[in-house]
PDB file of C-alpha atoms and ligand atoms in Angstrom:
ATOM      1  CA  MET A   1       0.000   0.000   0.000  1.00 87.00           C
ATOM      2  CA  GLU A   2       1.218   3.438  -0.957  1.00 93.00           C
ATOM      3  CA  VAL A   3       1.385   5.866   1.981  1.00 95.00           C
ATOM      4  CA  VAL A   4       3.064   8.769   0.183  1.00 97.00           C
ATOM      5  CA  LYS A   5       2.956   9.692  -3.467  1.00 97.00           C
ATOM      6  CA  LEU A   6       4.678  12.737  -4.942  1.00 97.00           C
ATOM      7  CA  ASN A   7       3.877  13.534  -8.518  1.00 97.00           C
ATOM      8  CA  ASN A   8       6.375  15.854 -10.193  1.00 97.00           C
ATOM      9  CA  ILE A   9       6.936  18.126  -7.187  1.00 97.00           C
ATOM     10  CA  SER A  10       8.915  21.333  -7.437  1.00 98.00           C
ATOM     11  CA  ARG A  11       9.439  23.958  -4.749  1.00 98.00           C
ATOM     12  CA  PHE A  12      10.752  27.416  -5.558  1.00 97.00           C
ATOM     13  CA  PHE A  13      11.651  30.085  -3.031  1.00 96.00           C
ATOM     14  CA  SER A  14      12.035  33.699  -4.109  1.00 93.00           C
ATOM     15  CA  LEU A  15      14.929  35.548  -2.554  1.00 88.00           C
ATOM     16  CA  GLY A  16      14.795  39.132  -3.778  1.00 90.00           C
ATOM     17  CA  ASN A  17      15.256  38.946  -7.514  1.00 91.00           C
ATOM     18  CA  SER A  18      16.618  35.441  -7.566  1.00 94.00           C
ATOM     19  CA  GLN A  19      14.879  32.127  -7.166  1.00 94.00           C
ATOM     20  CA  VAL A  20      16.070  29.044  -5.297  1.00 94.00           C
ATOM     21  CA  ASN A  21      14.859  25.745  -6.709  1.00 96.00           C
ATOM     22  CA  ALA A  22      14.809  23.717  -3.500  1.00 98.00           C
ATOM     23  CA  LEU A  23      13.148  20.754  -5.254  1.00 98.00           C
ATOM     24  CA  LYS A  24      12.904  20.033  -8.957  1.00 98.00           C
ATOM     25  CA  ASN A  25      10.524  17.536 -10.521  1.00 97.00           C
ATOM     26  CA  VAL A  26      10.610  15.007  -7.720  1.00 98.00           C
ATOM     27  CA  ASN A  27       8.610  11.820  -8.188  1.00 98.00           C
ATOM     28  CA  LEU A  28       8.399   9.468  -5.245  1.00 97.00           C
ATOM     29  CA  SER A  29       6.204   6.650  -4.104  1.00 97.00           C
ATOM     30  CA  VAL A  30       6.631   5.240  -0.581  1.00 97.00           C
ATOM     31  CA  ASN A  31       5.005   2.009   0.536  1.00 96.00           C
ATOM     32  CA  LYS A  32       3.785   1.109   3.998  1.00 96.00           C
ATOM     33  CA  GLY A  33       6.548  -0.320   6.166  1.00 96.00           C
ATOM     34  CA  GLU A  34       9.516   1.311   4.477  1.00 97.00           C
ATOM     35  CA  PHE A  35      12.458   2.636   6.515  1.00 96.00           C
ATOM     36  CA  LEU A  36      13.530   5.237   4.033  1.00 97.00           C
ATOM     37  CA  VAL A  37      16.583   7.421   4.458  1.00 96.00           C
ATOM     38  CA  LEU A  38      17.070  10.693   2.584  1.00 97.00           C
ATOM     39  CA  LYS A  39      20.708  11.604   2.250  1.00 95.00           C
ATOM     40  CA  GLY A  40      22.505  14.451   0.551  1.00 94.00           C
ATOM     41  CA  SER A  41      24.607  17.415   1.534  1.00 93.00           C
ATOM     42  CA  SER A  42      23.263  20.431   3.367  1.00 94.00           C
ATOM     43  CA  GLY A  43      20.964  22.435   1.088  1.00 95.00           C
ATOM     44  CA  SER A  44      20.113  19.459  -1.149  1.00 96.00           C
ATOM     45  CA  GLY A  45      16.400  19.692  -0.292  1.00 97.00           C
ATOM     46  CA  LYS A  46      15.866  17.050   2.424  1.00 97.00           C
ATOM     47  CA  SER A  47      13.982  19.269   4.875  1.00 97.00           C
ATOM     48  CA  THR A  48      11.917  20.837   2.125  1.00 98.00           C
ATOM     49  CA  LEU A  49      10.877  17.374   0.968  1.00 98.00           C
ATOM     50  CA  LEU A  50       9.933  16.245   4.486  1.00 97.00           C
ATOM     51  CA  ASN A  51       7.958  19.439   5.091  1.00 96.00           C
ATOM     52  CA  ILE A  52       5.992  18.939   1.898  1.00 96.00           C
ATOM     53  CA  ILE A  53       5.259  15.297   2.712  1.00 96.00           C
ATOM     54  CA  GLY A  54       4.116  16.405   6.172  1.00 94.00           C
ATOM     55  CA  ALA A  55       1.852  19.121   4.762  1.00 91.00           C
ATOM     56  CA  MET A  56       3.834  21.749   6.678  1.00 90.00           C
ATOM     57  CA  ASP A  57       4.826  23.369   3.394  1.00 92.00           C
ATOM     58  CA  GLU A  58       3.246  23.386  -0.040  1.00 93.00           C
ATOM     59  CA  ALA A  59       4.829  22.419  -3.332  1.00 95.00           C
ATOM     60  CA  SER A  60       4.997  25.199  -5.936  1.00 96.00           C
ATOM     61  CA  THR A  61       3.933  22.734  -8.607  1.00 96.00           C
ATOM     62  CA  GLY A  62       3.015  19.044  -8.629  1.00 97.00           C
ATOM     63  CA  GLU A  63       0.756  16.856  -6.521  1.00 96.00           C
ATOM     64  CA  VAL A  64       1.033  15.234  -3.094  1.00 96.00           C
ATOM     65  CA  GLU A  65      -1.016  12.287  -1.862  1.00 95.00           C
ATOM     66  CA  ILE A  66      -0.947  11.063   1.738  1.00 94.00           C
ATOM     67  CA  ALA A  67      -2.592   7.712   2.462  1.00 90.00           C
ATOM     68  CA  GLY A  68      -4.348   7.947  -0.889  1.00 90.00           C
ATOM     69  CA  LYS A  69      -5.701  11.451  -0.258  1.00 90.00           C
ATOM     70  CA  PRO A  70      -4.628  14.282  -2.578  1.00 92.00           C
ATOM     71  CA  LEU A  71      -3.642  17.335  -0.507  1.00 90.00           C
ATOM     72  CA  ASN A  72      -3.548  19.918  -3.239  1.00 84.00           C
ATOM     73  CA  LYS A  73      -7.024  21.304  -3.182  1.00 82.00           C
ATOM     74  CA  LEU A  74      -7.686  20.978   0.534  1.00 88.00           C
ATOM     75  CA  SER A  75      -8.201  23.852   2.971  1.00 90.00           C
ATOM     76  CA  ASP A  76      -5.611  24.349   5.712  1.00 89.00           C
ATOM     77  CA  ALA A  77      -8.046  22.924   8.256  1.00 91.00           C
ATOM     78  CA  LYS A  78      -8.525  19.717   6.255  1.00 91.00           C
ATOM     79  CA  LYS A  79      -4.770  19.431   5.744  1.00 91.00           C
ATOM     80  CA  SER A  80      -4.211  19.724   9.493  1.00 89.00           C
ATOM     81  CA  LYS A  81      -6.704  16.900  10.033  1.00 89.00           C
ATOM     82  CA  ILE A  82      -4.835  14.658   7.611  1.00 91.00           C
ATOM     83  CA  ARG A  83      -1.527  15.585   9.246  1.00 90.00           C
ATOM     84  CA  GLN A  84      -2.899  14.828  12.735  1.00 89.00           C
ATOM     85  CA  LYS A  85      -4.349  11.508  11.623  1.00 90.00           C
ATOM     86  CA  HIS A  86      -1.534  10.100   9.496  1.00 94.00           C
ATOM     87  CA  ILE A  87       1.741  11.814  10.360  1.00 95.00           C
ATOM     88  CA  GLY A  88       4.123  12.149  13.292  1.00 95.00           C
ATOM     89  CA  PHE A  89       7.185  14.405  13.296  1.00 95.00           C
ATOM     90  CA  ILE A  90      10.551  14.127  15.006  1.00 95.00           C
ATOM     91  CA  PHE A  91      12.961  17.051  14.847  1.00 93.00           C
ATOM     92  CA  GLN A  92      16.687  17.494  15.284  1.00 91.00           C
ATOM     93  CA  SER A  93      16.198  19.815  18.274  1.00 92.00           C
ATOM     94  CA  PHE A  94      13.357  17.726  19.788  1.00 94.00           C
ATOM     95  CA  ASN A  95      10.925  20.708  19.887  1.00 95.00           C
ATOM     96  CA  LEU A  96       9.438  19.838  23.257  1.00 97.00           C
ATOM     97  CA  LEU A  97       7.476  22.490  25.127  1.00 97.00           C
ATOM     98  CA  PRO A  98       9.773  23.390  28.066  1.00 97.00           C
ATOM     99  CA  VAL A  99       7.016  24.242  30.551  1.00 97.00           C
ATOM    100  CA  LEU A 100       5.261  20.900  30.095  1.00 98.00           C
ATOM    101  CA  THR A 101       6.234  17.578  31.642  1.00 98.00           C
ATOM    102  CA  ALA A 102       7.073  14.585  29.448  1.00 98.00           C
ATOM    103  CA  LEU A 103       3.553  13.310  30.004  1.00 98.00           C
ATOM    104  CA  GLU A 104       1.961  16.642  29.068  1.00 98.00           C
ATOM    105  CA  ASN A 105       4.154  16.971  25.971  1.00 98.00           C
ATOM    106  CA  VAL A 106       3.047  13.551  24.764  1.00 98.00           C
ATOM    107  CA  GLN A 107      -0.605  14.240  25.607  1.00 97.00           C
ATOM    108  CA  TYR A 108      -0.536  17.460  23.612  1.00 96.00           C
ATOM    109  CA  PRO A 109      -1.308  16.147  20.085  1.00 94.00           C
ATOM    110  CA  LEU A 110      -4.115  14.005  21.499  1.00 95.00           C
ATOM    111  CA  SER A 111      -5.578  16.981  23.347  1.00 93.00           C
ATOM    112  CA  LEU A 112      -5.653  18.850  20.027  1.00 89.00           C
ATOM    113  CA  GLN A 113      -7.865  16.040  18.741  1.00 88.00           C
ATOM    114  CA  GLY A 114     -10.096  16.219  21.825  1.00 92.00           C
ATOM    115  CA  ASP A 115      -9.107  12.703  22.907  1.00 94.00           C
ATOM    116  CA  LYS A 116     -10.475  12.015  26.402  1.00 95.00           C
ATOM    117  CA  ASN A 117      -8.143   9.093  26.946  1.00 96.00           C
ATOM    118  CA  SER A 118      -4.997  11.122  26.294  1.00 97.00           C
ATOM    119  CA  LYS A 119      -3.378  10.502  29.677  1.00 97.00           C
ATOM    120  CA  ASN A 120      -3.502   6.706  29.492  1.00 97.00           C
ATOM    121  CA  LYS A 121      -2.340   6.697  25.885  1.00 97.00           C
ATOM    122  CA  ALA A 122       0.552   9.046  26.693  1.00 98.00           C
ATOM    123  CA  ILE A 123       1.642   6.910  29.653  1.00 98.00           C
ATOM    124  CA  LYS A 124       1.666   3.858  27.382  1.00 97.00           C
ATOM    125  CA  ALA A 125       3.653   5.634  24.667  1.00 96.00           C
ATOM    126  CA  LEU A 126       6.235   6.819  27.219  1.00 97.00           C
ATOM    127  CA  ALA A 127       6.575   3.267  28.545  1.00 96.00           C
ATOM    128  CA  GLN A 128       7.071   2.064  24.963  1.00 93.00           C
ATOM    129  CA  VAL A 129      10.099   4.364  24.554  1.00 94.00           C
ATOM    130  CA  GLY A 130      11.557   3.318  27.919  1.00 95.00           C
ATOM    131  CA  LEU A 131      10.563   6.380  29.958  1.00 97.00           C
ATOM    132  CA  ALA A 132       7.984   4.950  32.358  1.00 97.00           C
ATOM    133  CA  ASP A 133       9.937   6.406  35.294  1.00 98.00           C
ATOM    134  CA  PHE A 134      10.293   9.900  33.833  1.00 98.00           C
ATOM    135  CA  ILE A 135       6.764  10.923  32.932  1.00 98.00           C
ATOM    136  CA  HIS A 136       6.674  13.864  35.362  1.00 98.00           C
ATOM    137  CA  HIS A 137      10.070  15.267  34.351  1.00 98.00           C
ATOM    138  CA  ARG A 138      10.317  18.461  32.351  1.00 98.00           C
ATOM    139  CA  PRO A 139      12.649  18.672  29.343  1.00 98.00           C
ATOM    140  CA  ASN A 140      15.397  20.470  31.326  1.00 97.00           C
ATOM    141  CA  GLN A 141      15.459  17.496  33.729  1.00 98.00           C
ATOM    142  CA  LEU A 142      16.112  15.029  30.905  1.00 97.00           C
ATOM    143  CA  SER A 143      19.176  14.119  28.816  1.00 96.00           C
ATOM    144  CA  GLY A 144      19.231  14.695  25.050  1.00 96.00           C
ATOM    145  CA  GLY A 145      18.494  11.051  24.354  1.00 96.00           C
ATOM    146  CA  GLN A 146      15.598  11.081  26.819  1.00 96.00           C
ATOM    147  CA  MET A 147      14.210  14.255  25.246  1.00 97.00           C
ATOM    148  CA  GLN A 148      14.315  12.624  21.825  1.00 95.00           C
ATOM    149  CA  ARG A 149      12.514   9.592  23.310  1.00 96.00           C
ATOM    150  CA  VAL A 150       9.774  11.901  24.584  1.00 97.00           C
ATOM    151  CA  ALA A 151       9.542  13.416  21.094  1.00 97.00           C
ATOM    152  CA  ILE A 152       9.261   9.915  19.617  1.00 96.00           C
ATOM    153  CA  ALA A 153       6.498   9.068  22.093  1.00 97.00           C
ATOM    154  CA  ARG A 154       4.720  12.270  21.077  1.00 97.00           C
ATOM    155  CA  ALA A 155       5.008  11.310  17.394  1.00 96.00           C
ATOM    156  CA  LEU A 156       3.830   7.796  18.139  1.00 94.00           C
ATOM    157  CA  VAL A 157       0.909   8.456  20.454  1.00 96.00           C
ATOM    158  CA  THR A 158      -1.570   9.348  17.698  1.00 94.00           C
ATOM    159  CA  GLN A 159      -0.790   6.023  15.960  1.00 92.00           C
ATOM    160  CA  PRO A 160       0.341   7.627  12.698  1.00 95.00           C
ATOM    161  CA  ASP A 161       1.005   5.672   9.517  1.00 94.00           C
ATOM    162  CA  ILE A 162       4.147   7.662   8.825  1.00 97.00           C
ATOM    163  CA  ILE A 163       6.803   9.222  11.038  1.00 97.00           C
ATOM    164  CA  LEU A 164       8.918  11.928   9.414  1.00 97.00           C
ATOM    165  CA  ALA A 165      12.243  12.619  11.092  1.00 96.00           C
ATOM    166  CA  ASP A 166      14.539  15.486  10.142  1.00 96.00           C
ATOM    167  CA  GLU A 167      18.081  14.610  11.290  1.00 94.00           C
ATOM    168  CA  PRO A 168      16.754  13.125  14.551  1.00 94.00           C
ATOM    169  CA  THR A 169      20.150  11.955  15.782  1.00 92.00           C
ATOM    170  CA  ALA A 170      22.221  14.982  14.766  1.00 91.00           C
ATOM    171  CA  ASN A 171      22.281  16.506  18.281  1.00 90.00           C
ATOM    172  CA  LEU A 172      23.053  13.248  20.080  1.00 90.00           C
ATOM    173  CA  ASP A 173      26.313  11.489  20.917  1.00 91.00           C
ATOM    174  CA  SER A 174      26.930   8.379  18.848  1.00 90.00           C
ATOM    175  CA  VAL A 175      25.968   5.819  21.508  1.00 91.00           C
ATOM    176  CA  THR A 176      22.685   7.610  22.240  1.00 91.00           C
ATOM    177  CA  ALA A 177      22.066   8.112  18.527  1.00 91.00           C
ATOM    178  CA  LYS A 178      22.394   4.348  17.970  1.00 91.00           C
ATOM    179  CA  SER A 179      19.916   3.565  20.745  1.00 91.00           C
ATOM    180  CA  ILE A 180      17.431   6.055  19.270  1.00 91.00           C
ATOM    181  CA  MET A 181      17.849   4.416  15.861  1.00 91.00           C
ATOM    182  CA  GLU A 182      17.236   0.991  17.376  1.00 92.00           C
ATOM    183  CA  LEU A 183      14.039   2.276  18.942  1.00 92.00           C
ATOM    184  CA  MET A 184      12.844   3.664  15.615  1.00 93.00           C
ATOM    185  CA  LYS A 185      13.696   0.405  13.855  1.00 93.00           C
ATOM    186  CA  GLN A 186      11.616  -1.481  16.459  1.00 93.00           C
ATOM    187  CA  LEU A 187       8.665   0.823  15.853  1.00 94.00           C
ATOM    188  CA  ASN A 188       9.136   0.341  12.124  1.00 95.00           C
ATOM    189  CA  GLN A 189       8.937  -3.424  12.626  1.00 94.00           C
ATOM    190  CA  GLN A 190       5.587  -2.827  14.331  1.00 93.00           C
ATOM    191  CA  GLY A 191       4.306  -1.282  11.105  1.00 93.00           C
ATOM    192  CA  ILE A 192       5.067   2.456  11.116  1.00 96.00           C
ATOM    193  CA  THR A 193       6.633   3.803   7.935  1.00 97.00           C
ATOM    194  CA  PHE A 194       9.668   6.021   8.580  1.00 97.00           C
ATOM    195  CA  ILE A 195      11.132   8.700   6.351  1.00 97.00           C
ATOM    196  CA  PHE A 196      14.355  10.219   7.672  1.00 94.00           C
ATOM    197  CA  ALA A 197      16.806  12.869   6.677  1.00 96.00           C
ATOM    198  CA  THR A 198      20.231  12.110   8.071  1.00 90.00           C
ATOM    199  CA  HIS A 199      23.985  12.457   7.708  1.00 80.00           C
ATOM    200  CA  HIS A 200      24.784   9.575  10.058  1.00 81.00           C
ATOM    201  CA  GLU A 201      26.380   6.697   8.172  1.00 82.00           C
ATOM    202  CA  PHE A 202      25.144   4.025  10.594  1.00 82.00           C
ATOM    203  CA  VAL A 203      21.550   4.961   9.800  1.00 83.00           C
ATOM    204  CA  LEU A 204      22.204   3.957   6.217  1.00 84.00           C
ATOM    205  CA  THR A 205      22.902   0.372   7.280  1.00 85.00           C
ATOM    206  CA  GLN A 206      19.418   0.198   8.858  1.00 87.00           C
ATOM    207  CA  ALA A 207      17.591   1.646   5.874  1.00 93.00           C
ATOM    208  CA  SER A 208      15.321  -0.401   3.627  1.00 94.00           C
ATOM    209  CA  ARG A 209      15.752   2.255   0.969  1.00 96.00           C
ATOM    210  CA  ILE A 210      18.201   5.115   0.460  1.00 96.00           C
ATOM    211  CA  ILE A 211      17.388   8.135  -1.653  1.00 96.00           C
ATOM    212  CA  GLU A 212      20.124  10.594  -2.438  1.00 96.00           C
ATOM    213  CA  LEU A 213      19.202  14.185  -3.201  1.00 97.00           C
ATOM    214  CA  LYS A 214      21.417  16.678  -4.955  1.00 97.00           C
ATOM    215  CA  ASP A 215      20.394  20.242  -5.757  1.00 97.00           C
ATOM    216  CA  GLY A 216      16.742  19.352  -5.251  1.00 98.00           C
ATOM    217  CA  GLN A 217      16.711  16.281  -7.472  1.00 98.00           C
ATOM    218  CA  ILE A 218      16.762  12.562  -6.783  1.00 97.00           C
ATOM    219  CA  MET A 219      20.163  11.240  -7.874  1.00 97.00           C
ATOM    220  CA  HIS A 220      19.920   7.650  -6.622  1.00 96.00           C
ATOM    221  CA  ASP A 221      17.069   5.554  -5.295  1.00 96.00           C
ATOM    222  CA  LYS A 222      18.304   2.260  -3.899  1.00 92.00           C
ATOM    223  CA  GLN A 223      16.058  -0.430  -2.413  1.00 89.00           C
ATOM    224  CA  LYS A 224      17.715  -2.946  -0.162  1.00 81.00           C
ATOM    225  CA  ALA A 225      16.652  -6.472   0.688  1.00 66.00           C
ATOM    226  CA  ALA A 226      14.919  -6.701   4.077  1.00 56.00           C
ATOM    227  CA  ALA A 227      17.520  -6.499   6.873  1.00 49.00           C
TER     228      ALA A 227
HETATM  229  P1  ADP B 301      18.611  20.314   3.483  1.00 61.93           P
HETATM  230  O1  ADP B 301      17.573  19.983   4.491  1.00 61.93           O
HETATM  231  O2  ADP B 301      18.979  19.157   2.594  1.00 61.93           O
HETATM  232  O3  ADP B 301      19.830  20.934   4.095  1.00 61.93           O
HETATM  233  P2  ADP B 301      16.734  22.360   2.636  1.00 61.93           P
HETATM  234  O4  ADP B 301      15.536  21.631   2.171  1.00 61.93           O
HETATM  235  O5  ADP B 301      16.699  22.985   3.972  1.00 61.93           O
HETATM  236  O6  ADP B 301      18.015  21.416   2.474  1.00 61.93           O
HETATM  237  O7  ADP B 301      17.062  23.527   1.595  1.00 61.93           O
HETATM  238  C1  ADP B 301      17.114  23.349   0.186  1.00 61.93           C
HETATM  239  C2  ADP B 301      17.383  24.690  -0.478  1.00 61.93           C
HETATM  240  O8  ADP B 301      16.245  25.544  -0.318  1.00 61.93           O
HETATM  241  C3  ADP B 301      18.568  25.449   0.110  1.00 61.93           C
HETATM  242  O9  ADP B 301      19.200  26.134  -0.945  1.00 61.93           O
HETATM  243  C4  ADP B 301      17.898  26.407   1.069  1.00 61.93           C
HETATM  244  O10 ADP B 301      18.680  27.549   1.268  1.00 61.93           O
HETATM  245  C5  ADP B 301      16.602  26.716   0.357  1.00 61.93           C
HETATM  246  N1  ADP B 301      15.495  27.052   1.282  1.00 61.93           N
HETATM  247  C6  ADP B 301      14.897  26.215   2.153  1.00 61.93           C
HETATM  248  N2  ADP B 301      13.910  26.831   2.833  1.00 61.93           N
HETATM  249  C7  ADP B 301      13.884  28.112   2.371  1.00 61.93           C
HETATM  250  C8  ADP B 301      13.075  29.255   2.662  1.00 61.93           C
HETATM  251  N3  ADP B 301      12.092  29.200   3.565  1.00 61.93           N
HETATM  252  N4  ADP B 301      13.345  30.403   1.983  1.00 61.93           N
HETATM  253  C9  ADP B 301      14.314  30.448   1.053  1.00 61.93           C
HETATM  254  N5  ADP B 301      15.097  29.418   0.725  1.00 61.93           N
HETATM  255  C10 ADP B 301      14.900  28.254   1.371  1.00 61.93           C
HETATM  256 MG1   MG B 302      17.627  20.087   6.558  1.00 61.93          MG
END
């Protein structure tokens, strides 16, 4: 089953009189269960691509489908609904709300959906990422790896089909980064599709598919046999 389909996507940014072509004619189809890594040097278009897949940004031309639903003609409100239902995000800098506890951070996306069972679901998600004993800690009382685990729990708690991760291990030491990758691989084996941007070489060994971007275009698209 196809969870993401990009049909001839381009994204242009205007900077004064000049134009940056962040993505050029990108075609991509991602199936459920993939562990897909986007690689490419800084400025190659990885974040732009993730933001478009996550309906955080809009393509200048071309079409995007998420879980079979075309996004192009939808209102912002409808797009938010699709994002909340199908997509979780993990960021390089974790993006936790500093005044909220781990539990409250993880409850947050469920509260947006008016879920009355948010507390129990958040406790479960935090246990799933190994933080059962830290649910009342605030971000400044947690290590980097623990903060990223909270962010993973927050991405996970809405049971998304797809988790998008933009350099999720870039701010972590290598041992912690490996443990975070192992956690994501476990979640992938439970059925969540992952699309990552990363520089870390060890992530490439875990990938089921590696796509290399250069100057906004797909240079290589390599499927690997199941690991
Ligand atoms: P990567 O994540 O691979 O480092 P990005 O997707 O962030 O690459 O950027 C791709 C290109 O688009 C770069 O040249 C970048 O400067 C440009 N770009 C990205 N976002 C914007 C923006 N909001 N305004 C102008 N240019 C942008
Ligand atoms: Mg980036």
